[in-house]
Amino acid sequence: MPRDAGNLVIYDTRSRSKQPFQTIEPGQVRMYVCGVTVYDDAHIGHAMSVMVFDMIRRYLEYRGYVVRHAQNFTDIDDKIITRANREGINPNDLTGRLISNWLSETLALNVLPATVYPRATQELPAIIAMIEGLIDRGHAYPVEGDVYYRVRSFPGYGKLSHRDPDDLRSGARIDVDERKDDPLDFALWKAVKPGEPSWPSPFGEGRPGWHIECSAMCTTHLGGFVDIHGGGTDLIFPHHENEIAQSEAFLGGEPFARYWLHNGMLRFGGEKMSKSLGNMVTVRSLLDRGLGDAFRLMVLQSHYRAPLTYSEEALAGAERGLERLRTAAGGGGAVGRPDTTAPALGDALAGQTADTWRRFFIAMDDDFDTPAAIAALFDLARSINREAASSPTSASLVAARTTLGDLMGVLGFDPARPTSTAGADASPFIDLLVTIRETMRKERHWALADQIRDGLADRGVTLEDGPAGTTWRATSGPS
RNA sequence: GGCGCCAUAGCCAAGCGGUAAGGCACGGGUCUGCAAAACCCUGAUCGGCGGUUCGAAUCCGCCUGGCGCCUCCA
C-alpha cells in the first residue's frame, strides 16, 4: 500500500490552483484549523468543517506524515460576554462548559483530537508580544487604549481573498471609527469597558481582538509558519486575510501558510445555516439520533470545497448508504475461515480489491477527492456482497472486507456498527427471543415468529433471517 | 456598488474538451414461509439562447434563477 505522498496535490485558496504538497519540514505537517467561538451550542455546520479537516488529517497521517494539528477556541468575545450576562454567569463558566461539550461531541463524531487546543485567554503573553512587535515595526498603532493594525502598511493585503483594498474601502458598511487611520484598520487590542473581562498589557487594560489570537497561536504552537491553514470559506475575509497581514508582518517572511484550505458551507435549502437565520441543527441532536457517521458520509460524498445542501432526506439516504458499506465490510457469516482454494470469482475480487486501493489513493491524492474515493468503496461493496453469496469462505473475500474496513477507517468511519447502549443492555434477552423464534420457525409457527420480529422492530432491533441463521442489529428507528 | 460561486435524473452529488461516477428513493425480477439484507435489470444530454471546436455538461458571451463574502460566522 502506497504511503508516500509524492503525488498529492492540494487546492490553495491563495493561488486559486492545485499545488503539489511539500511541507516545510519533510515528513511533518503543521496544520492550523480555525476553531469556534464558544458562545453557543455547536451546529452541524461546525461538524461538517471539523469532519473535513479530520479527513484531511487522517489521510495525511495515513500517508505517513506526522501531523501537528492545532485548533483554537476563541473564548473571549462580545457575544460570549453578552451571552454570559444574559445567563447571569461568569464568561469563563460559559466557555468552559461549551468547550467541554465541544470536545465530547467531536469525539463522538469520530474526530481525532487535535494535538493542541489553545485558547485565546491562555495565550495573552504571546498575543501581547506580537502586538508589541507589530507596533515596533510600524504595522500597528495605539489609540486610547485600543491598538489597530495599519492595513496600508502591508502591501500584500488582499492577496488571499483577491480583493483590492481600494474596493473594500468604498464598499465598507461598517460604521467608520474616526480614531482609526484608515477604515480598513482592524483591532488587535480592545480597551476594557466596564463589566468586561480584561487583562493588563503595555497598551492598557483590555482584551485581544479576534484575528490576533490565531497568528499568535501559530507562532507559539506551530513555529510561526504553517503548512496548512484551514477553516470555512466564510473565514477567508477578513479573518484569514488579517492573519496573513499580522503574521507575515511580524515574522518578516512569507508565506505564513503554504496551503490555505477552505471548506464549503453547509446549506439549508437555499440558505447558509446560521444562528441568525434560526435554521440550525445542533451536533447534539445529530448524535442523539445516532447519525454521526451517516452525516460524515453525507459530508464526504460531496467535495469539501463545494457547498453542501442539507436535508433530512439526504441524511436518511446517507444513513442507508452507510449501512450498505458496513454490511459489506463486516459481513457476518463465515468471516475468519478463509478457503485457500479460492474460486475464479475470488480471483476477480482480489483484482478488484487491488484496484480499489489504486482508485482510492488516486482520488485522495487529487485534493482529497472523497466523492470519487467513496464511489470506489461502494463498487467494492457490491463485489463483496456478490462474492459472499457465491463463495462465502474465500480468502479474497476476507481480504476485500479488510480493505473496505481499512479504507473506511482512513476516512474516519467506524466500520463496525456501533452498539447502542440499549442494545447492549438488552442483548442477552434479544438473543433469547431470537433463539425461541428459531424454534418456532422450524415448527412453522409463522405468526408467532413474525410477532417477535415485528415487536423487536418496533423497539429498534432488526432481525434478518439468512441461510446461516438469524442475525439482529440495532437500528435507529423509534427508540 | 465590489469580489466570487453555483444551476447535472424524485433527492444528495461527481464530472475540469471526447459522447454523463457513486449513494438514496421509485419500478420490475431472483432469493426467502413472509420480511429484511443481498444480487440482477430499469432512469438524465447536463437552467435557457448564441458562439468557439472535428467534437462541450466541460471553453467564451448574453439571459434567467439561486447563493456566499464585503459586519460576528466553520
Coordinates of C-alpha atoms (C1' of nucleotides) in Angstrom, one line a residue:
Chain A
M1 CA 0.0 0.0 0.0
P2 CA 1.5 3.3 -1.1
R3 CA 2.4 5.5 1.8
D4 CA 4.4 8.2 0.1
A5 CA 2.8 11.4 -0.8
G6 CA 4.7 12.3 -3.9
N7 CA 1.6 12.8 -6.0
L8 CA -0.6 14.7 -3.5
V9 CA -1.9 18.0 -4.8
I10 CA -3.9 20.4 -2.7
Y11 CA -6.0 23.3 -3.8
D12 CA -4.8 26.5 -2.3
T13 CA -7.2 29.4 -2.0
R14 CA -4.4 32.0 -2.3
S15 CA -3.2 30.8 -5.7
R16 CA -6.6 29.5 -6.7
S17 CA -4.9 26.4 -8.0
K18 CA -3.9 22.9 -7.1
Q19 CA -0.3 22.7 -5.9
P20 CA 2.0 19.8 -5.2
F21 CA 2.1 19.2 -1.5
Q22 CA 5.5 20.0 0.0
T23 CA 5.9 20.6 3.7
I24 CA 8.3 23.0 5.5
E25 CA 9.9 20.0 7.3
P26 CA 10.0 16.7 5.4
G27 CA 7.5 14.3 6.9
Q28 CA 6.0 16.8 9.2
V29 CA 2.8 18.7 8.7
R30 CA 1.9 21.8 10.7
M31 CA -1.8 22.3 10.4
Y32 CA -3.8 25.0 12.0
V33 CA -7.6 24.9 11.7
C34 CA -9.7 27.8 13.0
G35 CA -12.0 26.5 15.6
V36 CA -15.1 28.1 17.1
T37 CA -16.1 31.0 19.2
V38 CA -17.7 29.3 22.1
Y39 CA -20.8 31.2 22.9
D40 CA -23.5 28.7 21.8
D41 CA -24.0 25.0 21.1
A42 CA -22.1 23.6 18.1
H43 CA -24.2 23.1 15.0
I44 CA -23.8 20.6 12.1
G45 CA -22.1 23.3 10.0
H46 CA -19.3 23.2 12.5
A47 CA -19.4 19.4 12.4
M48 CA -19.0 19.5 8.7
S49 CA -15.9 21.6 8.9
V50 CA -14.4 19.6 11.6
M51 CA -15.0 16.4 9.7
V52 CA -13.5 17.7 6.6
F53 CA -10.3 18.6 8.3
D54 CA -10.3 15.4 10.3
M55 CA -10.5 13.5 7.0
I56 CA -7.6 15.5 5.7
R57 CA -5.5 14.9 8.8
R58 CA -6.3 11.2 8.8
Y59 CA -5.3 10.9 5.2
L60 CA -2.0 12.8 5.7
E61 CA -1.2 10.6 8.7
Y62 CA -2.1 7.5 6.7
R63 CA 0.3 8.7 4.1
G64 CA 3.0 8.7 6.8
Y65 CA 3.2 12.3 7.8
V66 CA 3.4 13.3 11.4
V67 CA 0.7 15.9 11.8
R68 CA 0.8 18.6 14.4
H69 CA -2.7 19.8 14.5
A70 CA -3.8 22.9 16.4
Q71 CA -7.3 24.0 16.8
N72 CA -8.2 27.1 18.8
F73 CA -11.1 28.1 20.9
T74 CA -12.0 31.8 20.9
D75 CA -13.1 32.1 24.4
I76 CA -13.3 35.9 24.8
D77 CA -15.5 37.9 22.5
D78 CA -18.5 40.3 22.5
K79 CA -21.1 37.6 22.1
I80 CA -19.6 35.5 24.8
I81 CA -19.9 38.4 27.2
T82 CA -23.4 39.1 26.1
R83 CA -24.5 35.5 26.5
A84 CA -22.9 35.1 29.8
N85 CA -24.5 38.3 31.1
R86 CA -27.9 37.0 29.8
E87 CA -27.4 33.8 31.7
G88 CA -26.1 35.6 34.7
I89 CA -22.9 33.6 34.8
N90 CA -19.2 34.2 34.5
P91 CA -17.9 34.1 30.9
N92 CA -15.4 31.5 32.0
D93 CA -18.1 29.2 33.2
L94 CA -19.9 29.6 29.9
T95 CA -16.9 28.9 27.7
G96 CA -15.7 26.1 30.0
R97 CA -19.0 24.3 29.6
L98 CA -19.1 24.8 25.8
I99 CA -15.6 23.7 25.3
S100 CA -16.2 20.6 27.3
N101 CA -19.3 19.9 25.2
W102 CA -17.3 20.5 22.0
L103 CA -14.6 18.1 23.0
S104 CA -17.1 15.3 23.9
E105 CA -19.2 15.9 20.8
T106 CA -16.3 15.9 18.3
L107 CA -15.0 12.8 20.0
A108 CA -18.4 11.2 19.4
L109 CA -18.2 12.2 15.8
N110 CA -15.1 10.1 15.4
V111 CA -13.0 13.3 15.0
L112 CA -9.4 12.7 16.2
P113 CA -8.4 15.1 19.0
A114 CA -6.2 18.0 17.9
T115 CA -2.6 17.9 19.1
V116 CA -3.2 21.2 20.9
Y117 CA -6.4 23.2 21.7
P118 CA -5.1 26.7 22.5
R119 CA -7.5 29.2 24.0
A120 CA -7.3 32.9 23.4
T121 CA -7.4 33.7 27.1
Q122 CA -4.5 31.4 27.8
E123 CA -2.3 33.0 25.1
L124 CA -2.2 36.5 26.3
P125 CA 1.6 36.7 26.6
A126 CA 2.1 35.6 23.0
I127 CA -0.7 37.9 21.8
I128 CA 0.8 40.9 23.6
A129 CA 4.2 40.2 22.4
M130 CA 3.0 40.0 18.8
I131 CA 1.1 43.3 19.1
E132 CA 4.2 44.9 20.6
G133 CA 6.2 43.6 17.7
L134 CA 3.8 45.0 15.2
I135 CA 3.8 48.4 16.8
D136 CA 7.6 48.4 16.8
R137 CA 7.6 47.6 13.1
G138 CA 5.1 50.3 12.3
H139 CA 2.3 48.0 11.4
A140 CA 0.2 48.9 14.4
Y141 CA -0.7 51.9 16.4
P142 CA -2.3 52.5 19.8
V143 CA -5.3 54.8 20.2
E144 CA -6.8 55.5 23.6
G145 CA -6.2 52.0 24.9
D146 CA -7.1 50.3 21.6
V147 CA -4.5 49.0 19.2
Y148 CA -5.1 48.8 15.5
Y149 CA -3.4 47.1 12.6
R150 CA -2.4 49.5 9.9
V151 CA -3.7 47.7 6.8
R152 CA -2.0 50.1 4.4
S153 CA 1.4 49.2 5.9
F154 CA 1.1 45.7 4.5
P155 CA 1.4 45.8 0.7
G156 CA 0.1 42.3 0.2
Y157 CA -3.2 42.9 1.9
G158 CA -6.0 41.3 -0.1
K159 CA -3.9 38.6 -1.7
L160 CA -5.8 35.7 -0.1
S161 CA -9.3 36.9 -0.8
H162 CA -8.3 38.6 -4.0
R163 CA -9.6 41.9 -3.0
D164 CA -8.3 45.3 -3.7
P165 CA -8.2 47.5 -0.5
D166 CA -9.4 50.4 -2.6
D167 CA -12.6 48.5 -3.4
L168 CA -13.1 47.4 0.1
R169 CA -12.9 51.0 1.3
S170 CA -15.8 52.2 -0.8
G171 CA -17.9 49.2 0.0
A172 CA -17.4 49.1 3.7
R173 CA -20.7 49.0 5.5
I174 CA -19.3 49.2 8.9
D175 CA -19.5 52.4 10.9
V176 CA -16.4 54.4 10.5
D177 CA -14.4 54.8 13.6
E178 CA -12.8 58.3 13.3
R179 CA -10.0 57.3 15.5
K180 CA -8.6 54.9 13.0
D181 CA -6.1 56.0 10.4
D182 CA -8.0 54.1 7.8
P183 CA -11.4 52.5 7.8
L184 CA -9.9 49.1 6.9
D185 CA -7.7 49.0 10.0
F186 CA -8.8 46.3 12.4
A187 CA -8.4 45.9 16.2
L188 CA -5.6 44.0 17.7
W189 CA -6.4 45.1 21.2
K190 CA -9.6 46.5 22.7
A191 CA -9.6 48.7 25.7
V192 CA -11.5 47.5 28.6
K193 CA -15.1 48.5 29.1
P194 CA -17.0 48.4 32.4
G195 CA -18.0 45.0 33.4
E196 CA -16.0 43.1 30.9
P197 CA -13.1 40.7 31.5
S198 CA -9.8 42.2 30.8
W199 CA -6.1 41.7 31.1
P200 CA -3.2 44.1 31.8
S201 CA -1.0 45.0 28.9
P202 CA 1.5 47.7 27.9
F203 CA -1.3 49.3 25.9
G204 CA -3.6 49.4 28.9
E205 CA -6.1 47.1 30.5
G206 CA -8.2 45.3 27.8
R207 CA -8.7 42.2 25.7
P208 CA -7.4 40.9 22.4
G209 CA -9.2 41.4 19.1
W210 CA -10.4 38.3 17.2
H211 CA -7.8 37.9 14.5
I212 CA -4.6 38.2 16.5
E213 CA -5.1 35.0 18.5
C214 CA -4.7 32.8 15.6
S215 CA -1.4 34.4 14.5
A216 CA -0.1 34.2 18.0
M217 CA -1.1 30.6 18.4
C218 CA 0.6 29.6 15.2
T219 CA 3.7 31.2 16.5
T220 CA 3.7 29.6 19.9
H221 CA 2.4 26.2 18.9
L222 CA 3.5 25.7 15.3
G223 CA 6.6 27.7 14.8
G224 CA 5.1 30.7 13.2
F225 CA 4.9 29.5 9.6
V226 CA 2.5 26.6 8.9
D227 CA 1.9 24.2 6.1
I228 CA -1.9 24.0 6.2
H229 CA -4.2 26.7 7.5
G230 CA -7.9 25.9 7.2
G231 CA -11.4 26.9 8.0
G232 CA -14.7 27.6 6.4
T233 CA -14.9 29.8 3.3
D234 CA -16.6 32.4 5.4
L235 CA -13.3 33.0 7.2
I236 CA -11.3 33.9 4.1
F237 CA -12.2 37.5 4.5
P238 CA -11.5 39.3 6.7
H239 CA -10.2 36.7 9.3
H240 CA -7.6 34.9 7.3
E241 CA -6.6 37.9 5.3
N242 CA -5.9 39.7 8.6
E243 CA -4.0 36.7 9.9
I244 CA -1.7 36.9 6.9
A245 CA -1.1 40.6 7.4
Q246 CA -0.3 40.1 11.1
S247 CA 1.9 37.0 10.8
E248 CA 3.9 38.0 7.7
A249 CA 4.5 41.5 9.0
F250 CA 5.5 40.1 12.4
L251 CA 7.6 37.2 11.2
G252 CA 9.2 39.1 8.4
G253 CA 8.7 36.5 5.8
E254 CA 6.2 34.6 3.7
P255 CA 4.1 32.6 3.2
F256 CA 2.5 32.5 6.5
A257 CA 0.7 29.3 5.3
R258 CA 1.7 27.3 2.4
Y259 CA -1.7 26.0 1.7
W260 CA -5.0 27.7 2.5
L261 CA -7.8 25.2 2.6
H262 CA -11.4 26.2 2.9
N263 CA -14.5 24.0 3.2
G264 CA -17.7 25.0 1.6
M265 CA -20.7 26.0 3.7
L266 CA -23.4 23.7 4.7
R267 CA -26.7 25.0 3.4
F268 CA -30.3 24.5 4.4
G269 CA -32.3 24.5 1.2
G270 CA -31.1 27.7 -0.4
E271 CA -29.6 29.3 2.6
K272 CA -26.5 29.0 4.7
M273 CA -27.3 27.6 8.0
S274 CA -26.6 30.2 10.7
K275 CA -27.7 31.1 14.1
S276 CA -29.1 34.4 13.0
L277 CA -31.4 32.6 10.5
G278 CA -32.6 30.3 13.2
N279 CA -32.3 27.2 10.9
M280 CA -29.5 25.4 12.7
V281 CA -29.4 21.7 13.7
T282 CA -27.1 21.1 16.7
V283 CA -24.4 18.5 16.8
R284 CA -26.1 17.2 20.0
S285 CA -29.3 16.4 18.2
L286 CA -27.4 14.6 15.4
L287 CA -25.6 12.5 17.9
D288 CA -28.7 11.8 19.9
R289 CA -30.2 10.3 16.8
G290 CA -27.0 8.2 16.2
L291 CA -26.3 9.8 12.9
G292 CA -22.8 10.9 13.3
D293 CA -21.2 8.6 10.8
A294 CA -24.2 9.0 8.5
F295 CA -23.6 12.7 8.5
R296 CA -19.9 12.1 7.8
L297 CA -20.8 10.1 4.8
M298 CA -23.1 12.8 3.6
V299 CA -20.4 15.3 4.0
L300 CA -17.7 13.3 2.3
Q301 CA -19.9 12.3 -0.6
S302 CA -19.6 15.8 -1.8
H303 CA -16.3 17.6 -2.3
Y304 CA -15.0 19.5 0.7
R305 CA -14.7 22.8 -1.3
A306 CA -18.2 22.7 -2.6
P307 CA -21.2 23.8 -0.6
L308 CA -23.5 21.0 0.6
T309 CA -27.2 21.1 0.7
Y310 CA -28.6 19.6 3.9
S311 CA -31.9 17.9 4.1
E312 CA -33.4 15.2 6.2
E313 CA -33.9 13.2 3.1
A314 CA -30.3 13.4 2.1
L315 CA -29.2 12.5 5.6
A316 CA -31.5 9.5 5.6
G317 CA -30.0 8.4 2.3
A318 CA -26.5 8.6 3.7
E319 CA -27.6 6.5 6.6
R320 CA -28.7 3.8 4.3
G321 CA -25.6 4.1 2.3
L322 CA -23.5 3.8 5.5
E323 CA -25.4 0.6 6.4
R324 CA -24.6 -0.8 3.0
L325 CA -20.9 -0.2 3.5
R326 CA -20.9 -1.6 7.0
T327 CA -22.8 -4.7 5.9
A328 CA -20.3 -5.3 3.2
A329 CA -17.3 -4.6 5.4
G330 CA -18.5 -6.6 8.4
G331 CA -20.5 -9.2 6.6
G332 CA -21.4 -11.8 9.0
G333 CA -21.4 -15.5 8.3
A334 CA -18.2 -17.2 7.6
V335 CA -15.6 -14.4 8.2
G336 CA -12.3 -15.8 9.6
R337 CA -12.3 -19.1 7.9
P338 CA -10.5 -18.5 4.7
D339 CA -10.7 -21.1 2.0
T340 CA -7.3 -21.4 0.4
T341 CA -8.8 -22.8 -2.8
A342 CA -10.3 -19.6 -3.9
P343 CA -12.5 -20.0 -7.0
A344 CA -12.2 -18.0 -10.2
L345 CA -14.6 -15.4 -9.0
G346 CA -12.5 -14.9 -5.9
D347 CA -9.5 -14.0 -8.1
A348 CA -11.6 -11.3 -9.8
L349 CA -12.4 -10.0 -6.4
A350 CA -8.8 -9.9 -5.4
G351 CA -8.1 -7.9 -8.5
Q352 CA -10.8 -5.5 -7.7
T353 CA -9.6 -5.1 -4.2
A354 CA -6.2 -4.0 -5.5
D355 CA -8.0 -1.8 -8.0
T356 CA -9.9 -0.2 -5.1
W357 CA -6.7 0.8 -3.4
R358 CA -5.5 2.4 -6.5
R359 CA -8.7 4.3 -7.2
F360 CA -8.8 5.4 -3.5
F361 CA -5.3 6.8 -3.5
I362 CA -5.6 8.5 -6.9
A363 CA -8.8 10.2 -5.8
M364 CA -7.5 11.2 -2.4
D365 CA -4.2 12.5 -3.8
D366 CA -6.2 14.8 -6.0
D367 CA -7.2 17.4 -3.5
F368 CA -8.9 14.9 -1.2
D369 CA -11.5 13.8 -3.7
T370 CA -13.6 11.9 -1.3
P371 CA -16.6 11.5 -3.6
A372 CA -14.5 9.5 -6.0
A373 CA -12.9 7.6 -3.2
I374 CA -16.2 6.6 -1.7
A375 CA -17.6 5.7 -5.1
A376 CA -14.7 3.1 -5.3
L377 CA -15.7 1.8 -1.9
F378 CA -19.3 1.3 -2.9
D379 CA -18.2 -0.5 -6.0
L380 CA -16.1 -2.8 -3.9
A381 CA -19.0 -3.3 -1.5
R382 CA -21.1 -4.6 -4.4
S383 CA -18.4 -7.1 -5.4
I384 CA -18.1 -8.2 -1.8
N385 CA -21.7 -8.9 -1.5
R386 CA -21.8 -10.8 -4.8
E387 CA -18.9 -12.9 -3.7
A388 CA -20.4 -13.5 -0.3
A389 CA -23.4 -15.0 -1.9
S390 CA -21.4 -17.5 -4.0
S391 CA -18.2 -18.2 -2.1
P392 CA -18.7 -17.1 1.5
T393 CA -15.4 -18.5 2.7
S394 CA -12.9 -17.4 0.0
A395 CA -9.7 -15.8 1.1
S396 CA -10.1 -13.0 -1.3
L397 CA -13.5 -12.2 0.4
V398 CA -11.8 -11.7 3.7
A399 CA -9.1 -9.6 2.1
A400 CA -11.7 -7.4 0.3
R401 CA -13.6 -6.9 3.5
T402 CA -10.5 -6.0 5.4
T403 CA -9.7 -3.4 2.7
L404 CA -13.1 -1.9 2.8
G405 CA -13.0 -1.6 6.5
D406 CA -9.5 -0.1 6.4
L407 CA -10.3 2.5 3.8
M408 CA -13.5 3.4 5.6
G409 CA -11.3 3.9 8.7
V410 CA -9.0 6.2 6.7
L411 CA -12.0 8.4 6.1
G412 CA -12.9 8.4 9.7
F413 CA -15.8 6.0 9.7
D414 CA -16.3 3.4 12.3
P415 CA -16.5 0.3 10.0
A416 CA -18.3 -1.6 12.7
R417 CA -21.8 -0.8 13.6
P418 CA -21.6 1.0 17.0
T419 CA -23.6 -1.0 19.6
S420 CA -26.3 1.1 21.0
T421 CA -26.3 1.2 24.8
A422 CA -29.9 0.0 24.8
G423 CA -29.0 -2.9 22.5
A424 CA -26.0 -3.9 24.7
D425 CA -28.1 -4.0 27.8
A426 CA -30.8 -6.0 26.2
S427 CA -28.5 -8.2 24.2
P428 CA -29.0 -11.4 26.2
F429 CA -32.7 -11.1 26.1
I430 CA -32.8 -10.4 22.4
D431 CA -30.6 -13.4 21.8
L432 CA -33.1 -15.4 23.8
L433 CA -36.0 -14.2 21.8
V434 CA -34.1 -15.0 18.6
T435 CA -33.4 -18.5 19.7
I436 CA -37.0 -19.1 20.7
R437 CA -38.1 -17.7 17.4
E438 CA -35.8 -20.0 15.6
T439 CA -37.6 -22.9 17.2
M440 CA -40.9 -21.5 16.2
R441 CA -39.8 -21.1 12.6
K442 CA -38.7 -24.7 12.5
E443 CA -42.1 -25.8 13.7
R444 CA -43.7 -23.4 11.2
H445 CA -45.3 -21.2 13.8
W446 CA -45.0 -18.3 11.4
A447 CA -47.5 -16.0 13.1
L448 CA -45.7 -16.1 16.4
A449 CA -42.3 -15.8 14.7
D450 CA -43.4 -12.7 12.9
Q451 CA -44.9 -11.3 16.0
I452 CA -41.5 -11.4 17.7
R453 CA -39.8 -9.9 14.7
D454 CA -42.3 -7.1 14.4
G455 CA -42.2 -6.4 18.1
L456 CA -38.4 -6.2 18.1
A457 CA -38.5 -3.9 15.0
D458 CA -40.8 -1.6 16.9
R459 CA -38.2 -1.4 19.6
G460 CA -35.4 -0.7 17.2
V461 CA -34.0 -4.1 16.6
T462 CA -34.0 -5.5 13.1
L463 CA -33.9 -9.3 12.5
E464 CA -32.6 -10.8 9.4
D465 CA -33.1 -14.5 8.5
G466 CA -30.2 -15.8 6.5
P467 CA -29.0 -19.2 5.4
A468 CA -26.7 -19.3 8.3
G469 CA -29.3 -18.4 10.8
T470 CA -30.9 -15.2 12.2
T471 CA -28.8 -12.1 12.9
W472 CA -30.0 -8.9 14.6
R473 CA -28.8 -5.4 14.7
A474 CA -29.9 -2.2 16.4
T475 CA -31.4 0.3 14.1
S476 CA -32.0 4.0 14.6
G477 CA -35.8 3.6 14.5
P478 CA -38.1 4.6 17.2
S479 CA -36.4 4.2 20.5
Chain B
rG1 C1' -21.7 49.0 -5.5
rG2 C1' -17.1 45.4 -5.2
rC3 C1' -15.2 40.3 -5.3
rG4 C1' -16.6 35.2 -6.0
rC5 C1' -19.6 30.8 -6.5
rC6 C1' -23.5 27.7 -8.2
rA7 C1' -27.5 25.7 -11.6
rU8 C1' -26.4 17.8 -13.7
rA9 C1' -32.1 12.3 -13.2
rG10 C1' -37.6 12.5 -7.5
rC11 C1' -33.4 13.7 -3.6
rC12 C1' -27.9 14.3 -2.4
rA13 C1' -23.7 14.5 -5.6
rA14 C1' -19.1 13.6 -9.1
rG15 C1' -17.5 15.4 -13.8
rC16 C1' -12.0 20.4 -15.4
rG17 C1' -12.9 19.2 -24.3
rG18 C1' -14.1 13.2 -26.5
rU19 C1' -20.3 11.1 -26.4
rA20 C1' -22.9 11.6 -18.2
rA21 C1' -19.1 8.3 -11.1
rG22 C1' -21.4 7.0 -6.7
rG23 C1' -25.3 6.9 -2.9
rC24 C1' -30.7 7.3 -1.6
rA25 C1' -35.7 6.8 -3.3
rC26 C1' -39.0 4.5 -7.2
rG27 C1' -40.4 0.3 -10.6
rG28 C1' -39.6 -5.0 -12.3
rG29 C1' -37.1 -9.7 -11.2
rU30 C1' -34.2 -13.5 -8.1
rC31 C1' -33.7 -15.5 -3.2
rU32 C1' -37.0 -16.1 1.3
rG33 C1' -42.7 -19.3 4.7
rC34 C1' -43.2 -13.9 4.7
rA35 C1' -40.0 -9.9 5.6
rA36 C1' -35.2 -7.8 5.7
rA37 C1' -30.4 -7.9 3.6
rA38 C1' -28.2 -9.1 -0.9
rC39 C1' -27.9 -9.7 -6.2
rC40 C1' -29.8 -8.6 -11.4
rC41 C1' -32.5 -5.2 -14.6
rU42 C1' -34.5 -0.2 -15.3
rG43 C1' -33.9 6.2 -15.4
rA44 C1' -30.9 12.2 -17.0
rU45 C1' -27.7 15.0 -22.7
rC46 C1' -26.4 18.2 -18.2
rG47 C1' -31.3 26.1 -16.4
rG48 C1' -32.2 29.0 -21.4
rC49 C1' -30.1 31.3 -26.0
rG50 C1' -25.9 32.0 -29.0
rG51 C1' -20.6 31.2 -30.2
rU52 C1' -15.6 28.6 -30.5
rU53 C1' -14.2 23.4 -31.9
rC54 C1' -14.0 17.6 -35.9
rG55 C1' -16.2 17.2 -31.0
rA56 C1' -18.6 20.8 -24.9
rA57 C1' -22.1 19.2 -19.1
rU58 C1' -17.0 20.6 -19.5
rC59 C1' -14.2 27.0 -23.1
rC60 C1' -16.4 32.2 -24.3
rG61 C1' -20.7 35.7 -24.3
rC62 C1' -25.7 37.0 -23.0
rC63 C1' -30.1 35.8 -20.3
rU64 C1' -32.9 33.5 -16.1
rG65 C1' -32.8 31.7 -11.2
rG66 C1' -30.1 30.8 -6.6
rC67 C1' -26.0 31.6 -3.1
rG68 C1' -21.5 33.3 -0.4
rC69 C1' -18.2 37.2 1.3
rC70 C1' -17.6 42.6 1.7
rU71 C1' -20.2 43.1 9.5
rC72 C1' -19.7 38.1 14.1
rC73 C1' -19.6 33.5 11.5
rA74 C1' -17.0 26.5 10.2

